[in-house]
PDB file of N, CA and C in Angstrom:
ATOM      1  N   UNK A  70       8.568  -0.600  24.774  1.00  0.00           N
ATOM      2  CA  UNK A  70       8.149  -0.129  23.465  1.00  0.00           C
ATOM      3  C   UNK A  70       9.021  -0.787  22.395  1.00  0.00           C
ATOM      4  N   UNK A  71       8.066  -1.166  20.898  1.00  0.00           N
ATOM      5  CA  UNK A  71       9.114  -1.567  20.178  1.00  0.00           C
ATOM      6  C   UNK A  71       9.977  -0.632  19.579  1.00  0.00           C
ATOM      7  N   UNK A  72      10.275  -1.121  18.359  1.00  0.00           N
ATOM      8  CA  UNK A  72      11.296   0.016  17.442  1.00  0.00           C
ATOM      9  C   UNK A  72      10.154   0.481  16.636  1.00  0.00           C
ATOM     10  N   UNK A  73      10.324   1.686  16.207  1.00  0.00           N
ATOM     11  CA  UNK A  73       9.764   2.487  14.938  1.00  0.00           C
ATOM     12  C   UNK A  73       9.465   1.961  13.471  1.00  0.00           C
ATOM     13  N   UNK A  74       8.898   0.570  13.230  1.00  0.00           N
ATOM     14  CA  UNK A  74       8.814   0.462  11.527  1.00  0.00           C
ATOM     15  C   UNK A  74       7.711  -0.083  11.044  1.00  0.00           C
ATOM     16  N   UNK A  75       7.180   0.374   9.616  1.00  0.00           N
ATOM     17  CA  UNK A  75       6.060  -0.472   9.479  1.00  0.00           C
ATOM     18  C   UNK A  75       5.916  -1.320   9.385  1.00  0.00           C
ATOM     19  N   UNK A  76       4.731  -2.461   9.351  1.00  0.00           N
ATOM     20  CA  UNK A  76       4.335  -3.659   9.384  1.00  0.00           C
ATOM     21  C   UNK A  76       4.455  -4.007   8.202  1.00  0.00           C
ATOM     22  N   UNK A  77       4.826  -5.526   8.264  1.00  0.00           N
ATOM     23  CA  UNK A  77       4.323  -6.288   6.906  1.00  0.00           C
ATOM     24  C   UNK A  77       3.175  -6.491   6.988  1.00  0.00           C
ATOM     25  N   UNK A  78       1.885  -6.821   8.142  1.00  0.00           N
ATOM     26  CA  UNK A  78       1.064  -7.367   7.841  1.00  0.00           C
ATOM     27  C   UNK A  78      -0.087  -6.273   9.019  1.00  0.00           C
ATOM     28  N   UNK A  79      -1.217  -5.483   8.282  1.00  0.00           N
ATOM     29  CA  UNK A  79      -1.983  -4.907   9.271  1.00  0.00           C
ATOM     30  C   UNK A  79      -2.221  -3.944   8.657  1.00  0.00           C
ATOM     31  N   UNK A  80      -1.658  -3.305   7.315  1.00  0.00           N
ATOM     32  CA  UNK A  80      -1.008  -2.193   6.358  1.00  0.00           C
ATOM     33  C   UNK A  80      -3.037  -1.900   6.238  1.00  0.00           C
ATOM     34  N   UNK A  81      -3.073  -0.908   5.913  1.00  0.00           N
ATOM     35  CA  UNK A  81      -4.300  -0.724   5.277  1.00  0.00           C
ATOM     36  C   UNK A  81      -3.817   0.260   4.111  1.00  0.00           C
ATOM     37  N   UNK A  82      -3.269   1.442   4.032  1.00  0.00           N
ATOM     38  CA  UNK A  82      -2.156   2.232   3.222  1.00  0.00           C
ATOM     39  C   UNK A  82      -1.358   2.099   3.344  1.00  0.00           C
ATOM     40  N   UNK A  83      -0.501   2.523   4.795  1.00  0.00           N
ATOM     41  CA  UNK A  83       0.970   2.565   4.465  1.00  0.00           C
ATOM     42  C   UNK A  83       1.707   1.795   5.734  1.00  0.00           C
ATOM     43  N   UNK A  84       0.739   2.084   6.635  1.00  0.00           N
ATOM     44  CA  UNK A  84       1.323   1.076   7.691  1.00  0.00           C
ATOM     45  C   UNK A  84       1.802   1.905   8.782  1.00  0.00           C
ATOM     46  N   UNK A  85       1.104   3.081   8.856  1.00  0.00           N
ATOM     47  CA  UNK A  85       1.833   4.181   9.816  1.00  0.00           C
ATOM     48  C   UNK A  85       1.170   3.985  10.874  1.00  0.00           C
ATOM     49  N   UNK A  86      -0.453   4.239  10.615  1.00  0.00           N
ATOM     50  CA  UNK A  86      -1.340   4.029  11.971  1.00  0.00           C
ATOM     51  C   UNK A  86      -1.302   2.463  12.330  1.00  0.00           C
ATOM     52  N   UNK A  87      -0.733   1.564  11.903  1.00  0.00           N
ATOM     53  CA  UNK A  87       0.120   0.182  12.599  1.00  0.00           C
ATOM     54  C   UNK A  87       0.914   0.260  13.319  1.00  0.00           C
ATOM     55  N   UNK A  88       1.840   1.108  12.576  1.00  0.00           N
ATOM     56  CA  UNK A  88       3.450   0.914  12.786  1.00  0.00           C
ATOM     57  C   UNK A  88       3.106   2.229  14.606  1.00  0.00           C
ATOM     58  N   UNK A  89       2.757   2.892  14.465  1.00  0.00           N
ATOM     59  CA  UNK A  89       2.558   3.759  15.264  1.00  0.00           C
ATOM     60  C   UNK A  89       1.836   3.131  16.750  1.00  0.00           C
ATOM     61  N   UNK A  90       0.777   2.297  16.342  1.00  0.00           N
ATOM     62  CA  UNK A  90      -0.476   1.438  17.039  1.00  0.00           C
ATOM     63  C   UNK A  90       0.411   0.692  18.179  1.00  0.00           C
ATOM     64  N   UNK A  91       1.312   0.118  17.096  1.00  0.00           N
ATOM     65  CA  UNK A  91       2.200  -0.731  17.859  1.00  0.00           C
ATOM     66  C   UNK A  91       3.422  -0.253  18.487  1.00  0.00           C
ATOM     67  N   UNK A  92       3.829   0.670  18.500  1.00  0.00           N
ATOM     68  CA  UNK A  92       4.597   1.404  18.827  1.00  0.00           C
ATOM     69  C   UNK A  92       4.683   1.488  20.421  1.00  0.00           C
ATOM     70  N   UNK A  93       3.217   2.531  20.700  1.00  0.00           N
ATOM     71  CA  UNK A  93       2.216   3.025  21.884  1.00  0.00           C
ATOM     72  C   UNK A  93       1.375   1.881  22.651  1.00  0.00           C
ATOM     73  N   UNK A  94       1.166   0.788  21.976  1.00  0.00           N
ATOM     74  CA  UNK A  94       0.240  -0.011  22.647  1.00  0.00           C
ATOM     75  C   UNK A  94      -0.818  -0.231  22.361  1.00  0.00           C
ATOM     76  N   UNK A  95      -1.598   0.426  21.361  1.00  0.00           N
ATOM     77  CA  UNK A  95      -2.636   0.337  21.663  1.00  0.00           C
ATOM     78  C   UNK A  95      -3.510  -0.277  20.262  1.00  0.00           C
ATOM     79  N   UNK A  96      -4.482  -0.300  19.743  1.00  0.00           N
ATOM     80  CA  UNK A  96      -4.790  -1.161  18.210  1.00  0.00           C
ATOM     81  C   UNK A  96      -4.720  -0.227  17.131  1.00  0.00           C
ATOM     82  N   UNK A  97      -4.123  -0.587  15.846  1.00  0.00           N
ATOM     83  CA  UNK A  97      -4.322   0.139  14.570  1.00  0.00           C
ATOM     84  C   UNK A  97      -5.866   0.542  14.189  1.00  0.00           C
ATOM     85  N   UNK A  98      -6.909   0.193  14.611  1.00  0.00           N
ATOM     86  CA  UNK A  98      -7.964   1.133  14.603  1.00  0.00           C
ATOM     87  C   UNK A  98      -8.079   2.100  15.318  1.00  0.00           C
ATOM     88  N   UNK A  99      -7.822   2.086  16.935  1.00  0.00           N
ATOM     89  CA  UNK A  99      -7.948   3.036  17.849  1.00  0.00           C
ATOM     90  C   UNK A  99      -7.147   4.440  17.115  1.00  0.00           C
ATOM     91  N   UNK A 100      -6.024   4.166  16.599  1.00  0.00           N
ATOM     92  CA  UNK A 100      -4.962   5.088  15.919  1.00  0.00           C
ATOM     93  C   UNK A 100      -5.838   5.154  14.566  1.00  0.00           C
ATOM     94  N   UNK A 101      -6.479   4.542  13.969  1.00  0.00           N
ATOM     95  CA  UNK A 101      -7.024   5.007  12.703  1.00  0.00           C
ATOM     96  C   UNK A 101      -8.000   6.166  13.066  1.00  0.00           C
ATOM     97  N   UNK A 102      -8.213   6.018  14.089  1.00  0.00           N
ATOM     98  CA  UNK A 102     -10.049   6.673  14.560  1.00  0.00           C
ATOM     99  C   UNK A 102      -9.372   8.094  15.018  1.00  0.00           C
ATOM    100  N   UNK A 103      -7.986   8.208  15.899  1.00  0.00           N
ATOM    101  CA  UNK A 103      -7.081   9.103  15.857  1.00  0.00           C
ATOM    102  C   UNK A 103      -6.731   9.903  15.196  1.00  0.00           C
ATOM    103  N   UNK A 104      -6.288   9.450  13.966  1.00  0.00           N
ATOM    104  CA  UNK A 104      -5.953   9.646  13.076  1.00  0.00           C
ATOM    105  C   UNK A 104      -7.402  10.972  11.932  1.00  0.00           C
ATOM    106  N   UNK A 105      -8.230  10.325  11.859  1.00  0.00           N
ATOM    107  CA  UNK A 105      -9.336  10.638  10.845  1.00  0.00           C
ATOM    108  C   UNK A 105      -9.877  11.985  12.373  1.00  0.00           C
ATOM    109  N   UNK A 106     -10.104  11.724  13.181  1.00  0.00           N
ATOM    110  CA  UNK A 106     -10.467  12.418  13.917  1.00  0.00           C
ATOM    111  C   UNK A 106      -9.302  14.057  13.951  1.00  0.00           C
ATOM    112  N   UNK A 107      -8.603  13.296  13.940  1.00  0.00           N
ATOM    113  CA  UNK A 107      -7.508  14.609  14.176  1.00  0.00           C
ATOM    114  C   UNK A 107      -7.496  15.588  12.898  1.00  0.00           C
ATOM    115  N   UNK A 108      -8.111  14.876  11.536  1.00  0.00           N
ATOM    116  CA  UNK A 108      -8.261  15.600  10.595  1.00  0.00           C
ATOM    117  C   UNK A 108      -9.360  16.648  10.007  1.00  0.00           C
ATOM    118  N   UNK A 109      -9.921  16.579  11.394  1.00  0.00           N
ATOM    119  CA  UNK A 109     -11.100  17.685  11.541  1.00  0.00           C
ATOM    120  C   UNK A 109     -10.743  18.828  12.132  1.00  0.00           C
ATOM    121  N   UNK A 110      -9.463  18.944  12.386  1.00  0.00           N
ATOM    122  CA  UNK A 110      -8.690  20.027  13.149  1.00  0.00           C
ATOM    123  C   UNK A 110      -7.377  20.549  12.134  1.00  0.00           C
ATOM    124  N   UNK A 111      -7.463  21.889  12.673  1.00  0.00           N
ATOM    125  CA  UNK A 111      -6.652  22.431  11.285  1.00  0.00           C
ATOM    126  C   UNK A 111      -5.227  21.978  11.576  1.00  0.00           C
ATOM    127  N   UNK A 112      -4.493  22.056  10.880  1.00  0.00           N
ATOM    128  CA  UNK A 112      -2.963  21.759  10.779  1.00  0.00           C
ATOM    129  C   UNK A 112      -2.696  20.186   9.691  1.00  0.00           C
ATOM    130  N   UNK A 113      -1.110  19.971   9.302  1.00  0.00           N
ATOM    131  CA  UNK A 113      -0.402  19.389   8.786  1.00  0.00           C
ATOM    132  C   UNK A 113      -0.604  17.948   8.473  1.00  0.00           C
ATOM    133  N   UNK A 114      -1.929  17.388   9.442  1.00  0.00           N
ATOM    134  CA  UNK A 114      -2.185  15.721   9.662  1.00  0.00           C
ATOM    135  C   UNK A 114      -1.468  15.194   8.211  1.00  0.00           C
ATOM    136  N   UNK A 115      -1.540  15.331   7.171  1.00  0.00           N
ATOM    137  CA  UNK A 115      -1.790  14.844   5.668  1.00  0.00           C
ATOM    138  C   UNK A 115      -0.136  14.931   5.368  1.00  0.00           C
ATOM    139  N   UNK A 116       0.621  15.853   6.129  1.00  0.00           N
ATOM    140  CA  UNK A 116       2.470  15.754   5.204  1.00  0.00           C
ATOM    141  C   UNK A 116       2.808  14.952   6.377  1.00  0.00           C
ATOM    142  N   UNK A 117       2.192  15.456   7.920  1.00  0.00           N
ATOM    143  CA  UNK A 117       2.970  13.932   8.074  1.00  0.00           C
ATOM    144  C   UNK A 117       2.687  12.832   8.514  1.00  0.00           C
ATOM    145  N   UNK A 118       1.652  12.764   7.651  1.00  0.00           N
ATOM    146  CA  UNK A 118       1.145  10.872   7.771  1.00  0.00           C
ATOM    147  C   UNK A 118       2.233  10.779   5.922  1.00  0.00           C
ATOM    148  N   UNK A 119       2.192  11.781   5.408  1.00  0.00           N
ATOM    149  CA  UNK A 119       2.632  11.148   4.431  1.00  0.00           C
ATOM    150  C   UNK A 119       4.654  11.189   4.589  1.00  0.00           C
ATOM    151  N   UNK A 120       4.944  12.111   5.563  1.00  0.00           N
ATOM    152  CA  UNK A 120       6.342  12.193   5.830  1.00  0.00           C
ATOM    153  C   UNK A 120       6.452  11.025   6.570  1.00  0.00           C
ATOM    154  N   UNK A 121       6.012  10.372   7.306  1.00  0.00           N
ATOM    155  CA  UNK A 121       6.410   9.545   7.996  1.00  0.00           C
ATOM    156  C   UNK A 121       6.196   8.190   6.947  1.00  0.00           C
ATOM    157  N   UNK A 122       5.293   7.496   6.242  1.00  0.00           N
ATOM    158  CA  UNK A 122       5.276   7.211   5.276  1.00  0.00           C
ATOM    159  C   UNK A 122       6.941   6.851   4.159  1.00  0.00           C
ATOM    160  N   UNK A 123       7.026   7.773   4.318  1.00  0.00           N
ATOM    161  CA  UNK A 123       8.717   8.313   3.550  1.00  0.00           C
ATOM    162  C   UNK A 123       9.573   7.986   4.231  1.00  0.00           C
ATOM    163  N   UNK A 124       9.704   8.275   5.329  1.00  0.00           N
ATOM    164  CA  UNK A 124      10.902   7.979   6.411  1.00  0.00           C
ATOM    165  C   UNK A 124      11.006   6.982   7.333  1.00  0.00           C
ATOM    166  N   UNK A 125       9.955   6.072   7.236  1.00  0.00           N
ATOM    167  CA  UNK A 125       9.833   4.944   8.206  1.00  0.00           C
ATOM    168  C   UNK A 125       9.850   3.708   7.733  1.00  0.00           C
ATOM    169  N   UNK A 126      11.018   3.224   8.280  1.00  0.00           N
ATOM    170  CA  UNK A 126      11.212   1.850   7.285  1.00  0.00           C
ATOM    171  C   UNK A 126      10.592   1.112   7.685  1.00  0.00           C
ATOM    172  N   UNK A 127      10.110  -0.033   6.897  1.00  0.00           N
ATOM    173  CA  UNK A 127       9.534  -0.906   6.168  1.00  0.00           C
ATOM    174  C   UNK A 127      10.295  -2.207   7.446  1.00  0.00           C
ATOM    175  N   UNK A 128       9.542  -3.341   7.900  1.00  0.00           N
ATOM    176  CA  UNK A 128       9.845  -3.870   8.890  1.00  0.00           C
ATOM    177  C   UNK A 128      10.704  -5.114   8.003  1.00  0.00           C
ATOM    178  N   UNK A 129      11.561  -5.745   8.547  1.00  0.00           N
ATOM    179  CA  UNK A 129      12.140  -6.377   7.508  1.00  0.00           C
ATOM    180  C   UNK A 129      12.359  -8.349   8.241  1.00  0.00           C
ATOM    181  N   UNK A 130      11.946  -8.840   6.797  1.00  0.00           N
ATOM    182  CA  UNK A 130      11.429 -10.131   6.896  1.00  0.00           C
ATOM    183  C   UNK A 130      12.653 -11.166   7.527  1.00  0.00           C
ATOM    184  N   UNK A 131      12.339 -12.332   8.220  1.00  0.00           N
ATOM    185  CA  UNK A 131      13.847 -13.190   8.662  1.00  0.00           C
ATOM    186  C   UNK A 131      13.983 -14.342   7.620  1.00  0.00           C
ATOM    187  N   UNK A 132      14.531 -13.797   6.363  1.00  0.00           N
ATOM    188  CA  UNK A 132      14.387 -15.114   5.031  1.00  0.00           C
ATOM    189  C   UNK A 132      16.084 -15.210   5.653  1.00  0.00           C
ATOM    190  N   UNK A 133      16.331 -16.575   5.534  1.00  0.00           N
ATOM    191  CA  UNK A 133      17.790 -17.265   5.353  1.00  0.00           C
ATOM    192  C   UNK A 133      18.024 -17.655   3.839  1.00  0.00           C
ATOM    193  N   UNK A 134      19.045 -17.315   3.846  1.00  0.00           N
ATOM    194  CA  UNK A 134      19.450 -17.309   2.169  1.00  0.00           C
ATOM    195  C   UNK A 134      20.290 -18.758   2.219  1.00  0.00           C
ATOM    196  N   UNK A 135      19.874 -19.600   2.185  1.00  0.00           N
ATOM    197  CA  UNK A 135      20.588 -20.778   1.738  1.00  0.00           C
ATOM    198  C   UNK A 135      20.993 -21.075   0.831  1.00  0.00           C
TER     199      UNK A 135
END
């Protein structure tokens, strides 16, 4: 498994159902479809797609500073 962070590139909002996709294995749609699906069921889906959002860093680029 990798590490926990969002993508630079795959983002559709925030990069969670990416960052997550890739996480587990499996594609950022399969987790989108997850995702929207799970929001037909009562509870929290919405603070923490948006907590994680908040707390999940941002994947970070390999620029050399010359």
């Amino acid at each position: 498994m990798t590490a926990l962070v969002r993508p630079r590139d795959g983002r559709v909002i925030g990069g969670v159902c990416a960052a997550l996709a890739r996480r587990f294995g499996t594609s950022a749609t399969t987790m989108r479809v997850i995702f929207l699906a799970s929001c037909l069921l009562p509870g929290p889906q919405f603070l923490i797609y948006l907590g994680l959002w908040i707390f999940l860093p941002a994947e970070r680029t390999s620029k050399t500073a010359w």
